[in-house]
Amino acid sequence: MSVDTLQYLLGMAGTVAFAVTGVLAVTPRGIDFFGACVLGLITAIGGGTIRDLILGVPVFWAADLNYIWVALGASFVAFLTERLLTRREIHRTMLYLDALGVSMFAIQAAQKVMWLDFGMPIAPILLGVLTAIGGGLLRDVLAGQPTLLKRRELYAIPVTCGCILYVTLLTWFPAYAVLTGVVCSLLILCLRSSAIYWDLHVPLWLTTQSRHTDSTQSKK
Amino acid sequence: MSVDTLQYLLGMAGTVAFAVTGVLAVTPRGIDFFGACVLGLITAIGGGTIRDLILGVPVFWAADLNYIWVALGASFVAFLTERLLTRREIHRTMLYLDALGVSMFAIQAAQKVMWLDFGMPIAPILLGVLTAIGGGLLRDVLAGQPTLLKRRELYAIPVTCGCILYVTLLTWFPAYAVLTGVVCSLLILCLRSSAIYWDLHVPLWLTTQSRHTDSTQSKK
Amino acid sequence: MSVDTLQYLLGMAGTVAFAVTGVLAVTPRGIDFFGACVLGLITAIGGGTIRDLILGVPVFWAADLNYIWVALGASFVAFLTERLLTRREIHRTMLYLDALGVSMFAIQAAQKVMWLDFGMPIAPILLGVLTAIGGGLLRDVLAGQPTLLKRRELYAIPVTCGCILYVTLLTWFPAYAVLTGVVCSLLILCLRSSAIYWDLHVPLWLTTQSRHTDSTQSKK
């Protein structure tokens, strides 16, 4: 199996994980199967779609519809087997798969932006992060849930660190593109997995305290 | 009157209906005239705009500003006559006009995507549905209301069925493009009108039950 | 100092103000530093990005990354010095700077759309307003706050008046492009500053009253 095939299969595994975690994020609040499939699909392909719109290139799934089929299929299965998937150990597995997807998609996106020589050096980082978290943001907004940006989850920060390192290393050592990509993906995967494993959050001193605690509790 | 003129006039009637139902969806919760006009306009042209961005073609209203004028005018009139329009029989009429708009815009969008040979066979279905419901989704998100995806309304499902049938038939019988389009539009119109008439919803067994019922009630 | 340099510096001052007011809009409800920086950045460049996507031109910040650096830097500083910035007189200063940014960005956007001869005469007005308020809308949606469209703030209406006047004057007197731009920017700045100074809102008779007052109070 070649490196390309492996990367493709890992990408599909990541797509499955994105769709499944997307569906599981909305099912606890009551949703019909249509909404679940749409939100699963959006979680899986939303980030990359916004990235491609900003880059001004054709959306990635137009050229390879497998991303759509896999995301729709995974969402459908996730909706049907939802009670099974929310069992703690299976949900955990999906979170780790999701971390794998995030780590790969972010670096792939940064790579794509660097190839296009688009807004170096900050755009590859921004669009890498956007690709990784954009789908989840869209899903939460459409489902009326608090987005990632409000949840103190250690999700986007590992991705940002990985993308910054990737762009920095590749600017200094352009010859080691593949190695750098693998290392930075692994870095994101490790950081994110640690956050899942030890249930780490952004420390409170890096957070402004809500001054409307009472009203926010009752209102939102 | 030619078929094209008829289609154009029906399209404008659909635009009016989208804008009016858009304004009526937000006025019960208190809104000023500026917000109402913006949200009416977004309901009317939002879906098609997102579709065109994804397709990478110029937005449809840039070439024919009548869509904007009609949507803005209808929103303005709807805001002024809101107390009249919410009378049950008139509101019903607008819902049926909205169904007409949805059925036409979805099939027109699927047609446009197929002409561009973009991501066949799944993209015409996805973008047909997106064109029909995208404007309403945007409106609900900007107005802070629960979106369609959370409401168990039989709205997007008839559209999806119609678009799937359209793409299937047109792949098998490419010679009957006009007939297929009319039939599938009518199918969506019938299904959606039935849902309005008998107040049909997605059955509960196709829905995950909210496990946070109490907290959701009080919080959201 | 040439006019171009002055305009550029004022544009950067506006970017700083957008980012800072963006951060200050979300910090009272509790947010970590990552979310604050992302939302500050989105407030500053979101409107112009959506405008460029609709116009089908490369996003403005790809060609001049200073917009990103300045917005990120200002967001970071705003997060750190937040308790200082919320002191009444400093917050006021930022609101006036924000008004300056709005007035310039709206007219610049209308100008850009007119140069491209895109959807005259309505598109320059729509996209001028969208550029001015789009970033704030995105921020509020992602932060789960009521958007501008629901708040009866006199924010978008001054911008709309200025853009309408700008397009009207420029259609009649195309020779006085610079003068017209300055006059219309000043008009927006004056109207918006008056709204800040006297705490003006959209009058209630231009607003539909919420008919769900009780439920909205407790639910939302």
XYZ file of C-alpha atoms in Angstrom:
660
model
C 0.000 0.000 0.000
C 1.485 3.320 -1.058
C 1.722 6.434 1.117
C -0.978 8.121 -0.987
C -3.397 5.237 -0.515
C -2.712 5.200 3.199
C -3.293 8.952 3.444
C -6.522 8.595 1.446
C -7.818 5.796 3.664
C -6.904 7.753 6.809
C -8.715 10.748 5.310
C -11.822 8.622 4.826
C -11.525 7.328 8.393
C -11.334 10.936 9.534
C -14.414 11.805 7.471
C -16.310 8.942 9.099
C -15.225 10.130 12.535
C -16.208 13.750 11.815
C -19.666 12.691 10.602
C -20.245 10.313 13.512
C -19.116 12.757 16.203
C -21.188 15.412 14.411
C -24.320 13.291 14.664
C -23.581 12.323 18.276
C -23.166 16.009 19.157
C -26.730 16.804 18.135
C -28.725 13.644 18.886
C -28.892 14.144 22.691
C -31.059 17.226 22.172
C -33.621 15.554 19.936
C -33.375 15.664 16.129
C -34.969 13.830 13.224
C -33.002 11.586 10.889
C -32.923 14.199 8.118
C -31.464 16.896 10.349
C -28.965 14.416 11.790
C -27.694 13.426 8.327
C -27.447 17.044 7.185
C -25.555 18.059 10.324
C -23.271 15.011 10.112
C -22.472 15.865 6.498
C -21.863 19.528 7.367
C -19.533 18.581 10.221
C -17.525 16.369 7.873
C -17.184 18.645 4.835
C -18.069 22.143 6.113
C -14.572 23.224 7.158
C -12.913 22.191 3.911
C -15.707 23.802 1.903
C -15.267 27.213 3.576
C -11.490 26.903 3.109
C -11.891 26.262 -0.621
C -14.332 29.170 -1.005
C -11.825 31.527 0.627
C -8.990 30.124 -1.488
C -11.114 30.588 -4.611
C -10.567 26.997 -5.760
C -13.239 24.376 -6.596
C -14.611 22.704 -3.462
C -12.681 19.535 -2.699
C -15.685 17.199 -2.725
C -16.743 18.178 -6.264
C -13.760 16.237 -7.617
C -14.139 13.244 -5.294
C -17.702 12.550 -4.225
C -16.545 9.743 -1.946
C -16.263 12.360 0.807
C -20.004 12.986 0.460
C -21.024 9.340 0.212
C -18.876 8.310 3.153
C -20.054 11.237 5.298
C -23.734 10.651 4.468
C -23.433 6.904 5.019
C -21.605 7.349 8.319
C -24.178 9.912 9.495
C -27.027 7.570 8.593
C -25.467 4.632 10.409
C -24.608 6.849 13.377
C -28.233 7.978 13.637
C -29.503 4.394 13.558
C -26.964 2.998 16.006
C -26.887 6.083 18.181
C -27.768 4.311 21.432
C -24.904 1.896 20.801
C -22.410 4.615 19.872
C -23.031 6.675 22.976
C -21.745 3.768 25.069
C -18.718 5.238 26.723
C -15.960 3.110 25.189
C -17.300 3.459 21.629
C -17.801 7.195 21.995
C -14.204 7.450 23.213
C -12.990 5.566 20.144
C -14.852 8.005 17.920
C -13.261 10.949 19.749
C -9.798 9.527 19.076
C -10.710 8.936 15.418
C -11.963 12.516 15.320
C -8.596 13.654 16.707
C -6.929 11.672 13.913
C -9.164 13.391 11.356
C -8.477 16.833 12.807
C -4.716 16.308 12.828
C -4.664 15.132 9.215
C -7.122 17.610 7.738
C -5.463 20.600 9.415
C -1.998 19.745 8.071
C -3.365 18.790 4.632
C -5.146 22.161 4.498
C -2.034 24.078 5.556
C -0.117 22.175 2.887
C -2.720 23.033 0.219
C -2.610 26.728 1.127
C 1.196 26.765 1.059
C 1.236 25.101 -2.365
C -1.051 27.853 -3.632
C 1.358 30.369 -2.036
C -1.705 32.065 -0.546
C -1.171 34.710 2.122
C 2.086 33.259 3.510
C 2.827 32.730 6.348
C -0.378 33.377 8.300
C -3.083 32.122 5.920
C -1.929 28.442 6.006
C -2.289 28.517 9.788
C -5.683 30.263 9.780
C -7.093 28.037 7.053
C -5.623 24.901 8.617
C -7.463 25.688 11.832
C -10.602 26.725 9.946
C -10.631 23.432 8.032
C -10.339 21.482 11.263
C -12.992 23.319 13.274
C -15.201 25.021 10.624
C -17.519 22.063 10.141
C -18.138 21.732 13.864
C -18.783 25.479 14.190
C -21.352 25.370 11.375
C -23.032 22.343 12.939
C -23.320 23.959 16.369
C -24.669 27.198 14.921
C -27.308 25.361 12.863
C -28.215 23.117 15.793
C -28.492 26.092 18.144
C -25.773 24.814 20.484
C -22.891 26.747 22.078
C -19.950 26.550 19.680
C -16.461 25.303 20.416
C -15.316 28.906 20.898
C -17.399 29.142 24.054
C -16.607 25.749 25.568
C -13.002 25.985 26.792
C -12.333 22.657 25.074
C -8.701 21.958 24.149
C -9.561 21.355 20.522
C -8.527 24.289 18.369
C -5.394 25.140 20.348
C -3.524 21.866 19.595
C -4.452 22.343 15.935
C -3.115 25.897 15.968
C 0.165 24.796 17.573
C 0.592 22.040 14.989
C -0.095 24.375 12.065
C 2.263 27.059 13.375
C 5.029 24.462 13.784
C 4.328 23.036 10.315
C 4.574 26.401 8.570
C 7.672 27.372 10.578
C 9.507 24.113 9.890
C 8.565 24.058 6.220
C 9.792 27.623 5.744
C 13.175 26.667 7.196
C 13.520 23.117 5.854
C 11.496 22.969 2.625
C 13.201 19.707 1.657
C 11.528 17.664 4.410
C 7.883 18.284 3.473
C 6.583 14.752 4.102
C 8.471 14.244 7.354
C 7.375 17.655 8.667
C 3.760 16.897 7.799
C 3.833 13.555 9.594
C 5.544 15.013 12.669
C 3.111 17.928 12.966
C 0.091 15.680 12.431
C 1.365 13.400 15.182
C 1.924 16.406 17.440
C -1.697 17.525 17.012
C -2.910 13.946 17.502
C -0.892 13.573 20.725
C -1.967 16.908 22.188
C -5.630 16.366 21.307
C -5.570 12.752 22.539
C -4.060 13.885 25.834
C -6.853 16.434 26.162
C -9.428 13.668 25.596
C -7.682 11.154 27.843
C -7.135 13.440 30.842
C -10.189 15.619 30.109
C -8.019 18.740 29.870
C -9.515 22.193 29.360
C -8.235 25.692 28.801
C -7.151 26.835 32.277
C -9.479 29.337 33.913
C -6.818 32.068 34.183
C -6.777 32.159 30.382
C -10.514 32.751 30.437
C -12.529 35.857 31.254
C -15.004 35.030 33.937
C -18.607 35.409 32.974
C -19.913 38.458 34.795
C -23.500 37.453 34.052
C -23.221 34.055 35.654
C -26.666 34.051 37.195
C -28.509 35.490 34.232
C -26.529 33.340 31.784
C -27.350 30.211 33.734
C -31.052 30.895 33.640
C -31.230 32.491 30.223
C -28.977 30.394 28.029
C -47.091 33.913 -22.733
C -44.106 31.642 -23.301
C -42.901 28.928 -20.922
C -39.857 31.036 -20.027
C -41.987 34.042 -19.093
C -44.261 31.837 -17.042
C -41.294 30.300 -15.235
C -39.849 33.764 -14.600
C -43.114 35.085 -13.185
C -43.525 32.001 -10.993
C -39.954 32.538 -9.820
C -40.786 36.102 -8.831
C -43.946 34.891 -7.059
C -41.746 32.421 -5.192
C -39.313 35.209 -4.284
C -42.193 37.270 -2.901
C -43.416 34.299 -0.893
C -39.927 33.561 0.487
C -39.457 37.180 1.571
C -42.917 37.448 3.120
C -42.708 34.163 5.030
C -39.194 35.191 6.056
C -40.458 38.434 7.575
C -43.437 36.705 9.196
C -41.071 34.164 10.761
C -39.207 36.857 12.671
C -41.811 39.551 13.426
C -43.549 37.667 16.296
C -40.398 37.972 18.385
C -39.988 41.722 17.971
C -37.792 43.240 15.283
C -37.291 46.666 13.727
C -38.087 47.413 10.092
C -34.431 47.335 9.041
C -33.824 43.888 10.525
C -37.080 42.625 9.024
C -36.116 43.778 5.522
C -32.610 42.309 5.812
C -33.948 38.980 7.041
C -36.668 38.907 4.367
C -34.057 39.561 1.693
C -31.739 36.901 3.118
C -34.551 34.342 3.209
C -35.330 35.048 -0.440
C -31.831 35.056 -1.951
C -29.620 33.385 0.681
C -29.981 29.807 -0.533
C -29.234 30.602 -4.167
C -26.297 32.765 -3.151
C -24.623 29.986 -1.151
C -25.276 27.570 -4.036
C -23.575 29.896 -6.518
C -20.592 30.425 -4.194
C -20.099 26.661 -3.934
C -20.509 26.242 -7.698
C -17.960 29.021 -8.251
C -20.278 30.934 -10.623
C -21.414 34.579 -10.318
C -24.304 34.976 -7.873
C -27.629 34.770 -9.698
C -28.923 38.153 -8.537
C -25.931 40.081 -9.900
C -27.238 39.481 -13.419
C -30.896 40.172 -12.614
C -31.415 42.642 -9.792
C -35.175 42.142 -9.954
C -34.713 39.364 -7.397
C -33.343 41.962 -4.972
C -35.938 44.640 -5.700
C -38.836 42.202 -5.466
C -37.502 40.641 -2.258
C -36.840 44.022 -0.621
C -40.216 45.407 -1.705
C -42.071 42.312 -0.506
C -40.223 42.393 2.834
C -41.078 46.055 3.304
C -44.758 45.532 2.508
C -44.824 42.428 4.699
C -43.416 44.412 7.629
C -46.011 47.167 7.192
C -48.988 44.848 6.717
C -47.785 42.270 9.200
C -50.898 42.309 11.383
C -52.988 41.691 8.264
C -50.731 38.954 6.925
C -50.766 36.964 10.120
C -54.506 36.496 9.711
C -54.843 32.787 9.338
C -56.149 32.511 5.771
C -53.592 34.980 4.346
C -50.709 33.320 6.194
C -51.863 29.978 4.739
C -51.833 31.447 1.239
C -48.262 32.613 1.780
C -47.259 29.141 2.982
C -48.612 27.609 -0.232
C -46.827 30.263 -2.311
C -43.695 29.446 -0.330
C -44.193 25.771 -1.218
C -44.470 26.816 -4.865
C -41.233 28.783 -4.553
C -39.425 25.909 -2.861
C -40.535 23.388 -5.491
C -39.409 25.599 -8.366
C -36.141 26.856 -6.915
C -35.017 23.373 -5.859
C -35.550 21.876 -9.305
C -34.096 24.930 -11.070
C -31.015 24.643 -8.862
C -30.647 20.905 -9.525
C -30.971 21.661 -13.245
C -28.296 24.384 -13.061
C -25.891 22.052 -11.245
C -26.496 19.256 -13.776
C -25.861 21.628 -16.677
C -22.535 22.528 -15.114
C -21.862 18.774 -14.745
C -20.822 19.509 -11.163
C -20.342 16.578 -8.792
C -22.876 14.277 -10.472
C -25.066 12.653 -9.237
C -25.091 13.789 -5.599
C -24.241 17.510 -5.863
C -27.423 18.461 -7.799
C -29.478 16.938 -4.992
C -27.472 18.568 -2.196
C -27.425 21.973 -3.859
C -31.097 21.735 -4.839
C -31.982 21.196 -1.192
C -29.507 23.869 -0.054
C -31.031 26.417 -2.446
C -34.493 25.680 -1.102
C -33.688 25.775 2.615
C -30.422 27.769 2.826
C -32.082 31.176 3.023
C -34.366 30.073 5.842
C -31.454 28.531 7.738
C -29.463 31.774 7.486
C -32.472 33.794 8.623
C -33.092 31.613 11.662
C -29.436 31.669 12.668
C -29.250 35.477 12.380
C -32.559 35.900 14.195
C -31.482 33.529 16.977
C -34.328 31.081 16.350
C -34.211 27.280 16.192
C -33.523 26.321 12.580
C -35.573 24.035 10.380
C -33.180 21.180 11.166
C -34.423 21.139 14.741
C -38.147 21.555 14.108
C -39.320 18.216 12.667
C -41.102 20.184 9.948
C -41.783 18.292 6.698
C -40.030 20.894 4.611
C -36.641 19.676 3.469
C -37.668 16.037 3.048
C -40.183 16.647 0.205
C -37.548 18.766 -1.513
C -34.965 16.001 -1.158
C -37.368 13.390 -2.594
C -38.160 15.642 -5.552
C -34.492 16.335 -6.287
C -33.532 12.661 -6.028
C -36.332 11.731 -8.439
C -35.358 14.545 -10.813
C -31.714 13.506 -11.012
C -32.648 9.822 -11.354
C -35.195 10.399 -14.135
C -32.961 12.820 -16.017
C -30.071 10.354 -15.921
C -32.261 7.667 -17.454
C -34.392 9.800 -19.802
C -32.300 12.839 -20.718
C -34.673 13.682 -23.590
C -37.558 14.645 -21.321
C -35.874 17.456 -19.368
C -38.826 19.874 -19.278
C -41.445 17.219 -18.496
C -39.264 15.747 -15.738
C -38.734 19.177 -14.228
C -42.446 19.949 -14.183
C -43.343 16.551 -12.722
C -40.744 16.764 -9.947
C -41.683 20.356 -9.085
C -45.312 19.276 -8.834
C -44.314 16.324 -6.657
C -42.516 18.624 -4.202
C -45.430 21.068 -4.294
C -47.951 18.283 -3.554
C -45.919 16.763 -0.732
C -45.195 20.110 0.885
C -48.794 21.307 0.459
C -50.050 18.108 2.086
C -47.705 18.753 4.992
C -49.111 22.276 5.358
C -52.726 21.193 4.892
C -52.728 18.265 7.331
C -50.024 19.779 9.555
C -47.766 16.736 9.036
C -44.451 16.354 10.833
C -41.553 13.941 10.797
C -42.817 10.953 12.825
C -41.351 10.647 16.291
C -39.809 7.212 15.644
C -37.543 8.914 13.086
C -36.433 11.324 15.787
C -34.082 10.879 18.702
C -35.818 11.884 21.862
C -34.298 14.757 23.706
C -32.673 13.359 26.818
C -32.393 16.805 28.352
C -36.083 17.573 28.133
C -36.330 19.403 31.434
C -33.139 21.373 31.094
C -33.816 22.120 27.421
C -37.261 23.418 28.245
C -35.952 25.823 30.812
C -32.692 26.711 29.131
C -33.548 27.104 25.475
C 1.582 62.213 4.102
C -0.413 61.379 0.988
C -4.173 60.732 0.898
C -3.545 57.027 0.227
C -1.302 56.678 3.253
C -3.831 58.508 5.400
C -6.626 56.247 4.168
C -4.500 53.173 4.830
C -3.662 54.273 8.359
C -7.301 55.103 9.061
C -8.218 51.662 7.704
C -5.782 50.051 10.138
C -7.204 52.152 12.986
C -10.644 50.894 11.982
C -9.374 47.301 11.944
C -7.996 47.749 15.466
C -11.323 49.200 16.609
C -13.324 46.371 15.024
C -11.133 43.728 16.666
C -11.194 45.421 20.077
C -14.959 46.020 20.111
C -15.366 42.441 18.864
C -13.401 41.080 21.822
C -15.185 43.374 24.275
C -18.545 42.179 22.929
C -17.820 38.589 23.927
C -15.634 38.818 27.035
C -18.450 39.713 29.487
C -19.983 36.283 28.945
C -16.839 34.306 29.670
C -14.467 33.160 26.922
C -10.928 31.825 26.719
C -8.118 33.716 25.027
C -8.234 31.551 21.904
C -11.941 32.130 21.333
C -11.497 35.844 22.019
C -8.744 36.182 19.405
C -10.698 34.194 16.817
C -13.839 36.265 17.394
C -11.873 39.533 17.335
C -10.281 38.520 14.038
C -13.650 37.476 12.591
C -15.234 40.773 13.625
C -12.434 42.677 11.905
C -12.193 40.797 8.596
C -15.440 38.798 8.352
C -17.532 41.394 6.550
C -14.959 42.132 3.884
C -14.324 38.419 3.386
C -18.003 37.648 2.694
C -18.150 40.663 0.345
C -15.172 39.391 -1.644
C -16.619 35.867 -1.832
C -19.875 37.254 -3.271
C -17.968 39.483 -5.684
C -15.899 36.504 -6.774
C -12.596 38.330 -6.225
C -9.643 37.225 -4.049
C -10.211 38.032 -0.371
C -8.725 41.410 0.508
C -6.451 40.164 3.287
C -4.660 37.629 1.063
C -2.886 40.512 -0.681
C -2.142 42.490 2.496
C -1.687 40.350 5.584
C -1.329 43.451 7.758
C -5.100 43.294 8.254
C -4.662 39.882 9.872
C -1.632 40.789 11.978
C -3.188 44.016 13.211
C -6.529 42.344 13.986
C -4.877 39.423 15.800
C -2.571 41.716 17.729
C -5.360 44.066 18.718
C -7.555 41.130 19.802
C -4.748 39.719 21.915
C -4.052 43.044 23.608
C -7.780 43.624 24.096
C -8.133 40.252 25.824
C -5.216 41.002 28.163
C -6.248 44.552 29.000
C -9.948 43.811 29.012
C -10.634 45.092 32.544
C -8.962 48.352 31.589
C -10.786 48.677 28.267
C -14.212 48.203 29.771
C -13.660 51.392 31.778
C -16.366 53.661 30.466
C -14.298 56.389 28.820
C -11.975 53.940 27.036
C -14.865 51.790 25.843
C -16.512 54.955 24.483
C -13.325 55.815 22.575
C -13.342 52.361 21.022
C -16.984 52.788 19.986
C -16.122 56.029 18.177
C -13.124 54.361 16.518
C -15.474 51.541 15.525
C -17.811 54.146 13.999
C -14.831 55.522 12.066
C -14.022 52.023 10.827
C -17.613 51.336 9.827
C -17.917 54.608 7.915
C -14.706 54.015 5.981
C -15.116 50.318 5.266
C -18.703 50.736 4.063
C -17.825 53.469 1.562
C -14.627 51.688 0.461
C -16.695 48.548 -0.154
C -19.363 50.427 -2.117
C -16.560 51.995 -4.156
C -14.977 48.601 -4.859
C -18.321 47.146 -5.992
C -18.983 50.151 -8.262
C -15.539 49.839 -9.831
C -16.318 46.232 -10.642
C -19.649 47.432 -12.101
C -21.311 44.654 -10.115
C -25.103 44.675 -9.834
C -25.515 48.458 -10.082
C -27.126 50.286 -8.358
C -28.307 48.066 -5.500
C -25.329 45.725 -4.979
C -22.885 48.487 -3.872
C -25.349 49.459 -1.154
C -26.009 45.881 -0.027
C -22.341 44.939 -0.022
C -21.322 48.200 1.630
C -23.677 47.429 4.500
C -22.634 43.762 4.555
C -18.955 44.723 4.793
C -19.684 47.020 7.715
C -21.884 44.678 9.738
C -21.015 41.182 8.428
C -18.101 40.630 10.805
C -20.188 41.556 13.830
C -23.030 39.297 12.687
C -20.642 36.349 12.307
C -19.141 37.039 15.745
C -22.524 37.164 17.464
C -23.714 33.983 15.773
C -20.538 32.104 16.747
C -20.645 33.490 20.290
C -24.332 32.576 20.664
C -25.421 36.165 21.259
C -28.384 38.057 19.786
C -27.207 39.687 16.568
C -27.395 43.351 15.644
C -30.560 42.643 13.653
C -32.419 41.920 16.871
C -31.052 44.728 19.020
C -32.683 47.935 17.673
C -29.232 49.527 17.649
C -28.760 52.462 15.257
C -25.790 50.828 13.579
C -26.736 49.476 10.177
C -29.203 52.237 9.320
C -26.640 55.090 9.260
C -24.431 52.881 7.097
C -27.310 52.202 4.710
C -28.132 55.908 4.417
C -24.507 56.750 3.696
C -24.181 54.035 1.044
C -27.440 55.039 -0.661
C -26.299 58.674 -0.784
C -22.862 57.654 -2.067
C -24.232 55.568 -4.937
C -26.809 58.243 -5.806
C -24.284 61.094 -5.840
C -21.680 59.122 -7.747
C -24.215 58.162 -10.411
C -25.078 61.827 -10.944
C -21.647 63.410 -10.419
C -19.060 60.773 -11.364
C -16.326 63.423 -11.485
C -16.330 64.039 -7.731
C -15.527 60.507 -6.559
C -13.110 61.432 -3.754
C -15.200 64.301 -2.405
C -18.361 62.185 -2.453
C -16.589 59.386 -0.618
C -15.323 61.707 2.099
C -18.716 63.393 2.518
C -20.615 60.097 2.772
C -18.070 58.615 5.184
C -18.421 61.709 7.360
C -22.217 61.438 7.180
C -22.097 57.836 8.457
C -19.583 58.814 11.121
C -21.767 61.713 12.323
C -24.982 59.666 12.390
C -23.346 56.738 14.153
C -21.507 58.980 16.616
C -24.771 60.743 17.454
C -26.362 57.365 18.104
C -23.497 56.492 20.476
C -23.430 59.897 22.145
C -27.168 60.224 22.810
C -27.734 56.452 23.068
C -30.260 56.543 20.217
C -32.191 53.463 19.152
C -34.633 52.538 16.414
C -37.946 54.021 17.610
C -40.446 51.487 18.896
C -43.086 52.347 16.291
C -40.671 51.038 13.650
C -40.482 47.776 15.566
C -42.936 44.918 15.864
C -43.604 44.251 19.484
C -42.635 40.844 20.716
C -45.827 38.896 21.274
C -43.996 36.244 23.268
C -42.578 38.672 25.789
C -43.000 36.413 28.778
C -41.781 33.241 27.140
C -38.951 35.059 25.351
C -37.820 36.615 28.613
C -37.606 33.304 30.361
C -36.475 31.193 27.421
C -33.929 33.313 25.626
